[in-house]
Amino acid sequence: MIKNDVVLLPSEPSIYGSEGKLVADVQDFIHRHVDFSSSFEKVATYYVLLTWLYDAFNELPYLRLRGDYGSGKTRALLTIGSLCYRGFFASGASTVSPIFHTLNAFRGTLIFDEADFRFSDEKAEMVKILNNGNVSGLPVLRTMMNHQREFNPQAFHVFGPKIVATRGSYDDKGLESRFITEEMGSRRLRSDIPINLPESFKDEARDLRNKLLLYRFHRRMDIKLDERLADPRLEPRLNQILLPLLSVVSDERLRTELRSMALDAQHSLVADRGLLVEAQVLEILAELMAGSDRSVVPVSDIVAIFIERYGFEYERAITNRWIGSILRKRLNIGTYKSHGVYVVPIGDRSRLELLCTRYGVSVIGGAPPAV
């Protein structure tokens, strides 16, 4: 696998001068071969450095290049991946088993092209790698046959940096929140970008990997997570995946840009949640709580307003049982039976406000709804 450049390793440690010069050299290499937005070019540069120090952290972000065919995703993967720590190249045409084994053996950076999975079994296995692979200590368990032809469980280490190229987004919103994404092909290609990679590409990439190896020797034991860089405006998940990259970044302007990108991603997630049935139910519950002096809200009242406001959007019957199930199972809001009807207690208001923020609902505390 090393001989065929499936896994890229350095050949020897090499002097790189100052850390600032190393950052400039990596950014220059990326700039000459790929057309990124200026902010993402810096993000990709520092992500390369993060891959060489990733085992100093317990959580990691992923990079994603999203766009249609011909938008430069594969070129971007080759360019960034050729500089990453133990870069391991795979594609959607690869079967899942060798990906598990190679990640477990080399514990490096997965560079995954065409990560839009076509088949449900592929999708399930690869999503396990992506969901478990950004948090340390969450191996994937699979059953393997030993030399005695016995089937035994085996834990595969999948934690590490990952850079993927896709045409679309994933249905799993939790997985979506792990990515820092660049939209490819959204503007005309820079005229100085070579159509074909030059012959010197591999040698330049190896020289930079050698410098990055010495950088790892110098920095690995003193790098640590800087929790002071957390942004209180961001949800815990986004702060969790962003902090390792912020801890490596020394450019304060780039830190500000990264936080801005994270806020945009958070607004997009909140907007997506606002289209879910949970948000619709929560909106009505918050309105009823704000306009009531009772200690409970009947589930039947929520159902009546839901039918009037959103009933035309659903083909199924909207019943007390269904709305009660959404409250209990999806929003984790308890209900109980009182005088023969199910009700929602008006209890922990701060928890409801937190849910409203999460789903983009802003009516709690406002005027009572018009009836």
Short mmCIF file of C-alpha atoms in Angstrom, two decimals:
data_model
loop_
_atom_site.label_atom_id
_atom_site.label_comp_id
_atom_site.label_asym_id
_atom_site.label_seq_id
_atom_site.Cartn_x
_atom_site.Cartn_y
_atom_site.Cartn_z
CA MET A 1 0.00 0.00 0.00
CA ILE A 2 2.95 2.33 0.63
CA LYS A 3 4.57 1.29 -2.66
CA ASN A 4 1.43 2.18 -4.61
CA ASP A 5 0.97 5.54 -2.84
CA VAL A 6 -2.25 4.44 -1.15
CA VAL A 7 -0.70 5.60 2.11
CA LEU A 8 1.74 8.52 1.94
CA LEU A 9 4.56 8.71 4.48
CA PRO A 10 7.53 11.06 4.91
CA SER A 11 11.01 9.75 4.10
CA GLU A 12 13.01 11.56 6.82
CA PRO A 13 12.71 14.57 9.15
CA SER A 14 13.69 17.83 7.47
CA ILE A 15 14.45 21.31 8.87
CA TYR A 16 11.61 23.75 8.21
CA GLY A 17 12.85 26.96 9.83
CA SER A 18 10.18 28.79 11.79
CA GLU A 19 6.58 27.65 12.23
CA GLY A 20 5.45 30.73 10.31
CA LYS A 21 7.60 29.73 7.34
CA LEU A 22 6.24 26.19 7.41
CA VAL A 23 2.65 27.53 7.40
CA ALA A 24 3.53 29.79 4.46
CA ASP A 25 5.12 26.89 2.53
CA VAL A 26 2.08 24.65 3.04
CA GLN A 27 -0.32 27.43 2.04
CA ASP A 28 1.75 28.26 -1.03
CA PHE A 29 1.70 24.59 -2.13
CA ILE A 30 -2.09 24.45 -1.76
CA HIS A 31 -2.56 27.84 -3.46
CA ARG A 32 -0.52 26.82 -6.53
CA HIS A 33 -2.52 23.65 -7.17
CA VAL A 34 -6.11 24.33 -5.96
CA ASP A 35 -8.54 27.23 -6.24
CA PHE A 36 -10.08 27.74 -2.79
CA SER A 37 -11.69 30.76 -1.21
CA SER A 38 -9.08 32.74 0.73
CA SER A 39 -10.50 31.76 4.13
CA PHE A 40 -10.79 28.05 3.34
CA GLU A 41 -7.27 28.04 1.91
CA LYS A 42 -6.04 29.06 5.37
CA VAL A 43 -8.35 26.52 7.03
CA ALA A 44 -6.95 23.75 4.80
CA THR A 45 -3.39 24.87 5.62
CA TYR A 46 -3.92 24.65 9.37
CA TYR A 47 -5.94 21.45 9.02
CA VAL A 48 -2.82 19.87 7.48
CA LEU A 49 -0.88 20.91 10.59
CA LEU A 50 -3.69 19.58 12.80
CA THR A 51 -3.44 16.13 11.18
CA TRP A 52 0.20 15.90 12.34
CA LEU A 53 -0.86 16.62 15.93
CA TYR A 54 -4.34 15.07 15.95
CA ASP A 55 -3.61 12.48 18.65
CA ALA A 56 -3.13 15.31 21.15
CA PHE A 57 -6.91 15.90 21.05
CA ASN A 58 -10.00 13.86 21.93
CA GLU A 59 -12.32 15.35 19.27
CA LEU A 60 -11.66 16.44 15.69
CA PRO A 61 -13.45 18.28 12.88
CA TYR A 62 -13.61 16.93 9.33
CA LEU A 63 -13.00 18.82 6.09
CA ARG A 64 -15.49 18.43 3.23
CA LEU A 65 -15.31 19.52 -0.41
CA ARG A 66 -18.81 19.63 -1.88
CA GLY A 67 -19.68 20.19 -5.51
CA ASP A 68 -20.70 18.64 -8.82
CA TYR A 69 -18.34 16.63 -11.03
CA GLY A 70 -15.62 18.73 -12.64
CA SER A 71 -15.58 21.24 -9.79
CA GLY A 72 -12.07 20.34 -8.58
CA LYS A 73 -12.90 18.12 -5.60
CA THR A 74 -10.48 15.32 -6.50
CA ARG A 75 -7.63 17.76 -7.20
CA ALA A 76 -8.25 19.35 -3.82
CA LEU A 77 -8.20 15.95 -2.09
CA LEU A 78 -4.93 14.99 -3.80
CA THR A 79 -3.30 18.30 -2.89
CA ILE A 80 -4.33 18.48 0.76
CA GLY A 81 -4.12 14.72 1.29
CA SER A 82 -0.56 14.53 -0.02
CA LEU A 83 0.55 16.72 2.92
CA CYS A 84 -1.47 15.11 5.71
CA TYR A 85 -0.18 12.79 8.41
CA ARG A 86 -0.16 9.24 7.01
CA GLY A 87 -2.67 10.19 4.33
CA PHE A 88 -4.72 7.17 3.23
CA PHE A 89 -6.58 7.54 -0.07
CA ALA A 90 -9.84 5.71 -0.75
CA SER A 91 -12.93 6.25 -2.87
CA GLY A 92 -16.58 5.29 -3.10
CA ALA A 93 -15.49 2.36 -5.30
CA SER A 94 -13.55 0.85 -2.37
CA THR A 95 -15.09 -1.86 -0.24
CA VAL A 96 -15.48 -1.08 3.44
CA SER A 97 -13.34 -3.88 4.92
CA PRO A 98 -9.91 -2.62 3.72
CA ILE A 99 -10.78 0.88 4.93
CA PHE A 100 -11.36 -0.46 8.45
CA HIS A 101 -8.13 -2.46 8.39
CA THR A 102 -5.98 0.33 6.94
CA LEU A 103 -7.27 2.96 9.36
CA ASN A 104 -6.65 0.57 12.24
CA ALA A 105 -3.12 -0.26 11.04
CA PHE A 106 -1.81 3.20 10.08
CA ARG A 107 -3.99 5.49 12.27
CA GLY A 108 -3.58 8.36 9.88
CA THR A 109 -5.77 10.68 7.80
CA LEU A 110 -8.57 9.24 5.65
CA ILE A 111 -8.86 11.00 2.28
CA PHE A 112 -12.19 9.80 0.85
CA ASP A 113 -13.37 10.68 -2.66
CA GLU A 114 -16.93 10.20 -3.94
CA ALA A 115 -18.29 9.79 -0.42
CA ASP A 116 -21.93 9.76 -1.61
CA PHE A 117 -22.79 6.16 -0.80
CA ARG A 118 -24.93 4.32 -3.32
CA PHE A 119 -25.99 1.26 -1.35
CA SER A 120 -27.54 1.04 2.10
CA ASP A 121 -24.96 -1.42 3.47
CA GLU A 122 -22.08 0.78 2.26
CA LYS A 123 -23.75 3.80 3.79
CA ALA A 124 -24.30 2.13 7.15
CA GLU A 125 -20.68 0.98 7.45
CA MET A 126 -19.08 4.23 6.26
CA VAL A 127 -21.35 6.34 8.45
CA LYS A 128 -20.10 4.28 11.41
CA ILE A 129 -16.55 5.29 10.52
CA LEU A 130 -17.50 8.96 10.14
CA ASN A 131 -19.68 9.07 13.26
CA ASN A 132 -17.18 7.23 15.49
CA GLY A 133 -14.03 8.58 13.89
CA ASN A 134 -14.02 12.11 15.25
CA VAL A 135 -14.02 11.12 18.94
CA SER A 136 -11.18 9.24 20.61
CA GLY A 137 -12.06 5.99 22.37
CA LEU A 138 -15.01 4.96 20.18
CA PRO A 139 -13.77 2.01 18.09
CA VAL A 140 -16.07 0.19 15.69
CA LEU A 141 -16.73 -3.45 16.60
CA ARG A 142 -16.85 -6.01 13.80
CA THR A 143 -16.87 -9.82 13.78
CA MET A 144 -13.75 -11.32 12.16
CA MET A 145 -12.69 -14.91 11.43
CA ASN A 146 -9.45 -16.06 13.11
CA HIS A 147 -7.00 -18.76 12.00
CA GLN A 148 -9.12 -21.44 13.65
CA ARG A 149 -12.08 -20.27 11.53
CA GLU A 150 -13.84 -18.97 14.62
CA PHE A 151 -15.75 -15.72 14.54
CA ASN A 152 -14.56 -13.29 17.18
CA PRO A 153 -15.38 -9.61 17.81
CA GLN A 154 -12.59 -7.17 16.96
CA ALA A 155 -12.33 -3.47 17.75
CA PHE A 156 -11.16 -1.25 14.88
CA HIS A 157 -9.56 2.09 15.67
CA VAL A 158 -11.14 4.69 13.32
CA PHE A 159 -10.33 7.91 15.19
CA GLY A 160 -8.44 10.46 13.14
CA PRO A 161 -8.71 13.38 10.70
CA LYS A 162 -10.82 12.88 7.60
CA ILE A 163 -11.20 14.84 4.38
CA VAL A 164 -14.10 13.84 2.13
CA ALA A 165 -15.51 14.94 -1.21
CA THR A 166 -19.25 14.70 -1.85
CA ARG A 167 -21.80 16.01 -4.33
CA GLY A 168 -24.49 16.52 -1.70
CA SER A 169 -25.14 16.53 2.03
CA TYR A 170 -25.83 13.72 4.50
CA ASP A 171 -29.27 13.07 5.95
CA ASP A 172 -27.76 12.67 9.42
CA LYS A 173 -27.66 16.19 10.86
CA GLY A 174 -25.32 15.06 13.62
CA LEU A 175 -22.81 13.94 11.00
CA GLU A 176 -23.30 17.18 9.05
CA SER A 177 -22.29 19.19 12.12
CA ARG A 178 -18.83 17.57 12.11
CA PHE A 179 -17.76 19.13 8.79
CA ILE A 180 -16.05 22.35 7.79
CA THR A 181 -17.26 22.63 4.19
CA GLU A 182 -16.01 24.37 1.06
CA GLU A 183 -18.41 24.68 -1.87
CA MET A 184 -16.41 23.84 -4.99
CA GLY A 185 -17.02 25.15 -8.50
CA SER A 186 -18.94 28.23 -7.39
CA ARG A 187 -16.70 30.60 -9.36
CA ARG A 188 -14.46 30.66 -12.44
CA LEU A 189 -11.18 28.75 -12.03
CA ARG A 190 -8.08 30.89 -11.50
CA SER A 191 -6.00 31.12 -14.66
CA ASP A 192 -2.76 30.09 -12.91
CA ILE A 193 -4.11 26.72 -11.69
CA PRO A 194 -2.47 23.91 -13.75
CA ILE A 195 -4.92 21.63 -15.56
CA ASN A 196 -2.61 18.66 -14.91
CA LEU A 197 -0.43 18.21 -11.86
CA PRO A 198 3.26 18.94 -12.62
CA GLU A 199 5.93 16.24 -12.39
CA SER A 200 7.42 18.01 -9.38
CA PHE A 201 4.19 17.62 -7.37
CA LYS A 202 5.10 14.37 -5.61
CA ASP A 203 8.62 15.52 -4.73
CA GLU A 204 7.38 18.84 -3.34
CA ALA A 205 4.70 17.07 -1.32
CA ARG A 206 7.23 14.59 0.12
CA ASP A 207 9.60 17.45 1.05
CA LEU A 208 6.77 19.19 2.92
CA ARG A 209 5.79 15.93 4.66
CA ASN A 210 9.41 15.63 5.84
CA LYS A 211 9.26 19.14 7.30
CA LEU A 212 5.89 18.40 8.88
CA LEU A 213 7.37 15.26 10.47
CA LEU A 214 9.96 17.38 12.28
CA TYR A 215 7.17 19.82 13.19
CA ARG A 216 5.35 16.88 14.84
CA PHE A 217 8.52 15.97 16.77
CA HIS A 218 8.81 19.56 18.00
CA ARG A 219 5.17 20.27 18.88
CA ARG A 220 3.41 16.99 19.68
CA MET A 221 4.13 16.93 23.40
CA ASP A 222 3.42 20.59 24.14
CA ILE A 223 0.24 21.10 22.08
CA LYS A 224 -3.00 20.93 24.04
CA LEU A 225 -6.62 22.00 23.82
CA ASP A 226 -7.16 25.66 24.70
CA GLU A 227 -10.68 25.81 26.13
CA ARG A 228 -10.44 29.59 26.45
CA LEU A 229 -11.03 29.77 22.70
CA ALA A 230 -14.60 28.41 22.99
CA ASP A 231 -17.29 30.71 21.60
CA PRO A 232 -20.35 31.03 23.91
CA ARG A 233 -22.54 31.77 20.86
CA LEU A 234 -21.93 28.30 19.45
CA GLU A 235 -23.65 25.05 20.40
CA PRO A 236 -21.48 22.62 22.42
CA ARG A 237 -21.02 20.26 19.43
CA LEU A 238 -19.64 23.01 17.20
CA ASN A 239 -17.32 24.27 19.92
CA GLN A 240 -16.20 20.70 20.50
CA ILE A 241 -15.06 20.10 16.92
CA LEU A 242 -13.72 23.62 16.37
CA LEU A 243 -11.49 23.93 19.45
CA PRO A 244 -8.73 21.54 18.24
CA LEU A 245 -8.30 23.54 15.03
CA LEU A 246 -8.42 26.86 16.91
CA SER A 247 -5.77 25.51 19.29
CA VAL A 248 -3.41 24.91 16.36
CA VAL A 249 -4.19 28.18 14.53
CA SER A 250 -1.95 31.08 15.57
CA ASP A 251 -3.58 33.67 13.28
CA GLU A 252 -6.19 35.61 15.29
CA ARG A 253 -7.89 36.84 12.12
CA LEU A 254 -8.35 33.25 10.94
CA ARG A 255 -9.77 32.29 14.34
CA THR A 256 -12.40 35.00 13.86
CA GLU A 257 -13.17 33.72 10.36
CA LEU A 258 -13.49 30.15 11.66
CA ARG A 259 -15.94 31.25 14.34
CA SER A 260 -17.93 33.14 11.70
CA MET A 261 -18.05 30.02 9.50
CA ALA A 262 -19.20 27.97 12.49
CA LEU A 263 -21.96 30.50 13.25
CA ASP A 264 -23.16 30.30 9.64
CA ALA A 265 -23.23 26.51 9.89
CA GLN A 266 -25.14 26.73 13.16
CA HIS A 267 -27.73 29.08 11.64
CA SER A 268 -28.17 26.62 8.77
CA LEU A 269 -28.68 23.72 11.20
CA VAL A 270 -31.20 25.72 13.23
CA ALA A 271 -33.06 26.67 10.04
CA ASP A 272 -33.20 22.99 9.02
CA ARG A 273 -34.51 22.01 12.46
CA GLY A 274 -37.14 24.75 12.17
CA LEU A 275 -38.73 22.83 9.29
CA LEU A 276 -39.20 19.66 11.36
CA VAL A 277 -42.46 18.59 12.98
CA GLU A 278 -40.74 18.91 16.37
CA ALA A 279 -40.29 22.65 15.80
CA GLN A 280 -43.93 23.04 14.81
CA VAL A 281 -45.13 21.26 17.96
CA LEU A 282 -42.66 23.19 20.11
CA GLU A 283 -43.81 26.51 18.62
CA ILE A 284 -47.44 25.81 19.52
CA LEU A 285 -46.53 24.55 23.02
CA ALA A 286 -44.46 27.68 23.68
CA GLU A 287 -47.32 29.92 22.53
CA LEU A 288 -49.82 28.14 24.76
CA MET A 289 -47.48 28.31 27.75
CA ALA A 290 -46.82 32.01 27.20
CA GLY A 291 -50.54 32.82 27.02
CA SER A 292 -51.78 30.63 29.88
CA ASP A 293 -51.90 31.03 33.65
CA ARG A 294 -52.65 27.32 34.16
CA SER A 295 -50.07 24.84 35.44
CA VAL A 296 -50.62 22.43 32.52
CA VAL A 297 -51.29 22.52 28.76
CA PRO A 298 -53.64 19.82 27.40
CA VAL A 299 -52.18 17.83 24.52
CA SER A 300 -55.58 18.15 22.78
CA ASP A 301 -55.11 21.95 22.65
CA ILE A 302 -51.77 21.49 20.90
CA VAL A 303 -53.39 19.06 18.44
CA ALA A 304 -56.24 21.44 17.61
CA ILE A 305 -53.90 24.33 16.74
CA PHE A 306 -51.50 21.98 14.93
CA ILE A 307 -54.31 20.72 12.65
CA GLU A 308 -55.44 24.27 11.90
CA ARG A 309 -51.95 25.59 11.22
CA TYR A 310 -50.06 22.66 9.68
CA GLY A 311 -52.62 19.94 9.00
CA PHE A 312 -52.51 20.44 5.21
CA GLU A 313 -48.79 19.49 5.19
CA TYR A 314 -49.43 15.93 6.42
CA GLU A 315 -51.17 13.00 4.78
CA ARG A 316 -51.41 11.03 8.02
CA ALA A 317 -54.01 11.55 10.72
CA ILE A 318 -52.92 14.04 13.37
CA THR A 319 -53.93 12.50 16.67
CA ASN A 320 -53.28 13.09 20.36
CA ARG A 321 -51.23 9.89 20.45
CA TRP A 322 -48.92 11.06 17.62
CA ILE A 323 -48.36 14.55 19.05
CA GLY A 324 -47.84 13.06 22.52
CA SER A 325 -45.23 10.71 21.07
CA ILE A 326 -43.36 13.64 19.48
CA LEU A 327 -43.37 15.48 22.80
CA ARG A 328 -42.09 12.50 24.78
CA LYS A 329 -39.74 10.71 22.37
CA ARG A 330 -38.31 13.49 20.20
CA LEU A 331 -38.45 16.54 22.46
CA ASN A 332 -38.13 14.64 25.76
CA ILE A 333 -41.01 16.63 27.25
CA GLY A 334 -42.99 14.52 29.71
CA THR A 335 -46.78 14.19 29.64
CA TYR A 336 -49.15 12.65 32.19
CA LYS A 337 -52.86 11.90 32.52
CA SER A 338 -54.98 14.34 34.50
CA HIS A 339 -58.78 14.06 34.81
CA GLY A 340 -58.89 11.69 31.85
CA VAL A 341 -56.78 13.78 29.42
CA TYR A 342 -53.05 13.96 28.74
CA VAL A 343 -51.37 17.23 29.65
CA VAL A 344 -47.93 18.85 29.51
CA PRO A 345 -46.83 20.36 32.84
CA ILE A 346 -45.54 23.93 32.77
CA GLY A 347 -42.43 23.23 34.77
CA ASP A 348 -38.80 23.87 33.84
CA ARG A 349 -39.13 27.00 31.71
CA SER A 350 -35.38 27.34 31.13
CA ARG A 351 -35.29 23.89 29.51
CA LEU A 352 -38.13 24.85 27.17
CA GLU A 353 -36.31 28.06 26.25
CA LEU A 354 -33.21 26.00 25.43
CA LEU A 355 -35.29 23.78 23.12
CA CYS A 356 -36.78 26.87 21.47
CA THR A 357 -33.29 28.20 20.77
CA ARG A 358 -32.19 24.85 19.36
CA TYR A 359 -35.13 24.69 16.95
CA GLY A 360 -35.21 28.37 16.06
CA VAL A 361 -38.53 29.00 17.85
CA SER A 362 -38.71 32.50 19.34
CA VAL A 363 -42.31 32.88 20.56
CA ILE A 364 -41.85 31.85 24.18
CA GLY A 365 -42.54 34.79 26.46
CA GLY A 366 -44.43 36.63 23.71
CA ALA A 367 -48.06 37.52 23.43
CA PRO A 368 -50.67 34.77 23.67
CA PRO A 369 -51.83 33.36 20.36
CA ALA A 370 -55.00 34.70 18.80
CA VAL A 371 -57.88 32.28 19.15
#
